[in-house]
PDB file of C-alpha atoms in Angstrom:
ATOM      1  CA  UNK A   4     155.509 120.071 186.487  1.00 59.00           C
ATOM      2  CA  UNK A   5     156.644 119.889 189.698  1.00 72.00           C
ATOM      3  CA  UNK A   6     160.109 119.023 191.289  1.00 75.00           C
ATOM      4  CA  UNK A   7     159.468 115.332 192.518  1.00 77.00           C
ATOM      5  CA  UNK A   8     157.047 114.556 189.082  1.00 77.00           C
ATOM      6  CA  UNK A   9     159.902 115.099 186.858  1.00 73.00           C
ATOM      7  CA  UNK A  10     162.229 113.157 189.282  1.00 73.00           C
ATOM      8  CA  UNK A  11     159.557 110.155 189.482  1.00 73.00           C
ATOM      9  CA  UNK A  12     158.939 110.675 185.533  1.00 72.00           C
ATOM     10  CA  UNK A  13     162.850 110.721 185.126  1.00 64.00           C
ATOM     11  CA  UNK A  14     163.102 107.597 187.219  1.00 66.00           C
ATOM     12  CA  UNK A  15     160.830 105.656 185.715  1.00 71.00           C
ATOM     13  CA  UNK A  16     162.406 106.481 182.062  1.00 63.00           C
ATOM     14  CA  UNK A  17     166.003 105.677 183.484  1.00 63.00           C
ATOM     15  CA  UNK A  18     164.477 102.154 184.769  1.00 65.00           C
ATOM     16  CA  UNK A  19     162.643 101.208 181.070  1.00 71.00           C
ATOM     17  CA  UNK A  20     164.384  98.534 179.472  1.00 69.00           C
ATOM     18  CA  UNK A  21     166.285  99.307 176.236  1.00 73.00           C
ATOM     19  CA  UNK A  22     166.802  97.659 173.432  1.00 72.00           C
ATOM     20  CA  UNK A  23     170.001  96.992 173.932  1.00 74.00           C
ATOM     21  CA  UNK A  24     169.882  95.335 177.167  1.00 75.00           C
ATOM     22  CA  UNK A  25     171.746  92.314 178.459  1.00 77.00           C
ATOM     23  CA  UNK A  26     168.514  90.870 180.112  1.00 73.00           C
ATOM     24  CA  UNK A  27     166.689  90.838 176.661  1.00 71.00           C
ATOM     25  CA  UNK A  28     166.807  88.126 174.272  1.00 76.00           C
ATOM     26  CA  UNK A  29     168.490  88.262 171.343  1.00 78.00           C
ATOM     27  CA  UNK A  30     165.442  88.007 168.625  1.00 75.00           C
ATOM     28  CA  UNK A  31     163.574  90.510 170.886  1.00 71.00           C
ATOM     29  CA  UNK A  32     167.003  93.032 170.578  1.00 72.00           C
ATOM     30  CA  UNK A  33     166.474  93.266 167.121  1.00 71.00           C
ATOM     31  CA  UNK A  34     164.759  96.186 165.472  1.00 70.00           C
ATOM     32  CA  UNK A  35     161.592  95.254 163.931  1.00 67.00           C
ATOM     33  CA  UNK A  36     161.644  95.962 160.563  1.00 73.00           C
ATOM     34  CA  UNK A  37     159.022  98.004 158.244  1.00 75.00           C
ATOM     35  CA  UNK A  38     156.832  96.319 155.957  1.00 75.00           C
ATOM     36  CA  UNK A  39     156.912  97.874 152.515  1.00 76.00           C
ATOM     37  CA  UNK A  40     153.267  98.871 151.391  1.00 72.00           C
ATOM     38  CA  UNK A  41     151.886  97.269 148.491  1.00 69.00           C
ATOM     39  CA  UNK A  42     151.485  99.947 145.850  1.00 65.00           C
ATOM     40  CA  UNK A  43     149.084  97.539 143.732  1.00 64.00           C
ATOM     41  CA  UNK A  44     146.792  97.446 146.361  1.00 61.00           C
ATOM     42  CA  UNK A  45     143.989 100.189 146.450  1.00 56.00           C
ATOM     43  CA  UNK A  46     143.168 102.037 149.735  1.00 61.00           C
ATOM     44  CA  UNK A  47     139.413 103.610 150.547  1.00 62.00           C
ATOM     45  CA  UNK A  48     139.599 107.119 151.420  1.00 66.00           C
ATOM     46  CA  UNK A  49     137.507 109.268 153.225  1.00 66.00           C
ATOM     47  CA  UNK A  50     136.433 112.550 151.904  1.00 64.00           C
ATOM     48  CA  UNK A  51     133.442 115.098 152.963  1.00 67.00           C
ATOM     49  CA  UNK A  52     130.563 115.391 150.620  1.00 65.00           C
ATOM     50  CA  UNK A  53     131.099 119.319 150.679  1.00 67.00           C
ATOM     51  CA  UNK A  54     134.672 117.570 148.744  1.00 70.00           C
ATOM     52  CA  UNK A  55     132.621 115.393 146.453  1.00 65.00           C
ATOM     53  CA  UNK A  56     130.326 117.889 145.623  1.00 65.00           C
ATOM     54  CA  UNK A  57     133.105 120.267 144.455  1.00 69.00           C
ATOM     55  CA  UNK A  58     134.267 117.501 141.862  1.00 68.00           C
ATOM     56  CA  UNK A  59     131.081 116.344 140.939  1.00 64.00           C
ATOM     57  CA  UNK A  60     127.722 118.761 141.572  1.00 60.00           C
ATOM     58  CA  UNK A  61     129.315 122.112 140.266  1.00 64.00           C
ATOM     59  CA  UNK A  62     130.156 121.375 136.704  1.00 63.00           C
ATOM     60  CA  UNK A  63     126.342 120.047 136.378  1.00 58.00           C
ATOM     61  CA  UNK A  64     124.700 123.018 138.802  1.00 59.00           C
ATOM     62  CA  UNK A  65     126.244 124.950 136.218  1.00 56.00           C
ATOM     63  CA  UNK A  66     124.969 123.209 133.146  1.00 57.00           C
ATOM     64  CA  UNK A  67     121.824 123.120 134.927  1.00 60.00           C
ATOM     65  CA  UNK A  68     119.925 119.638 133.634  1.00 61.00           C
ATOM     66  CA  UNK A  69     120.495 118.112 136.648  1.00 59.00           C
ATOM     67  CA  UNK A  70     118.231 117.808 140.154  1.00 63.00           C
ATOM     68  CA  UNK A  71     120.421 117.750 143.623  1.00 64.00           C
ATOM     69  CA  UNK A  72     118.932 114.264 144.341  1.00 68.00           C
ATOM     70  CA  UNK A  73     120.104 113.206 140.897  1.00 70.00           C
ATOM     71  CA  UNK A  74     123.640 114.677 141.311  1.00 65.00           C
ATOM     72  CA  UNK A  75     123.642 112.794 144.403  1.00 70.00           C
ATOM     73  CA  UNK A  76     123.223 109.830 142.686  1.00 74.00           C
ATOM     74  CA  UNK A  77     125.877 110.554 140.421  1.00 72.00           C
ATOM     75  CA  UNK A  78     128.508 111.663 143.128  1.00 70.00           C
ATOM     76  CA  UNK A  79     127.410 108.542 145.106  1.00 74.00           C
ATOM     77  CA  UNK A  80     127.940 105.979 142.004  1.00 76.00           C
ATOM     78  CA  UNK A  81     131.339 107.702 140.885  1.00 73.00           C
ATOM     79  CA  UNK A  82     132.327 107.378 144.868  1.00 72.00           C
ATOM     80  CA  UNK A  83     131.634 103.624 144.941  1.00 74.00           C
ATOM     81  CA  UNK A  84     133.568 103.449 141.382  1.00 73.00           C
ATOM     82  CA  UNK A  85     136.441 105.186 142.434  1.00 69.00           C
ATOM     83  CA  UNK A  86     136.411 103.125 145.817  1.00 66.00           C
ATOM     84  CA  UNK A  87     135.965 106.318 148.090  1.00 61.00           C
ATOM     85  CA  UNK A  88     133.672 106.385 151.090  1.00 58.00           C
ATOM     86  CA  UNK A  89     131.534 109.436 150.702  1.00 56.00           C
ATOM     87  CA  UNK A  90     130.443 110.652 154.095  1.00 53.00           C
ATOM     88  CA  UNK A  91     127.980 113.305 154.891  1.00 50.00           C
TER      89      UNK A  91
END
């Protein structure tokens, strides 16, 4: 950066209101606060298929009684049981 950018970024910084400011309300001085996360609540994740298929298609590639399309199926039904979106 040049000379008179990091002047015009320091300026610019300097002139930002802060929180504690005069000119600021007093409800808008306050911090907000963070909301705690509901741990009962259940959360879709998103995981590769190269990922699913490690969990679910290698055990039965190596038993061998299963087709790819029919280990799809499998992976696909255990991904909507375990609420996971499955992307390929």
């Amino acid at each position: 950066m040049g000379k008179q950018k990091k002047t015009r970024k320091y300026a610019t910084m300097k002139h930002m209101l802060k929180l504690r400011d005069q000119r600021l309300k007093e409800k808008d001085r306050l911090k907000p606060t963070k909301k705690e996360k509901d741990p009962s609540a259940l959360k879709e994740r998103e995981y590769s298929m190269v990922y699913m298929c490690h969990i679910f298609l290698i055990p039965s590639i190596i038993v061998g009684h299963l087709g790819w399309f029919q280990g799809f199926a499998v992976v696909n039904s255990a991904a909507i049981n375990i609420r996971v979106h499955a992307s390929l």
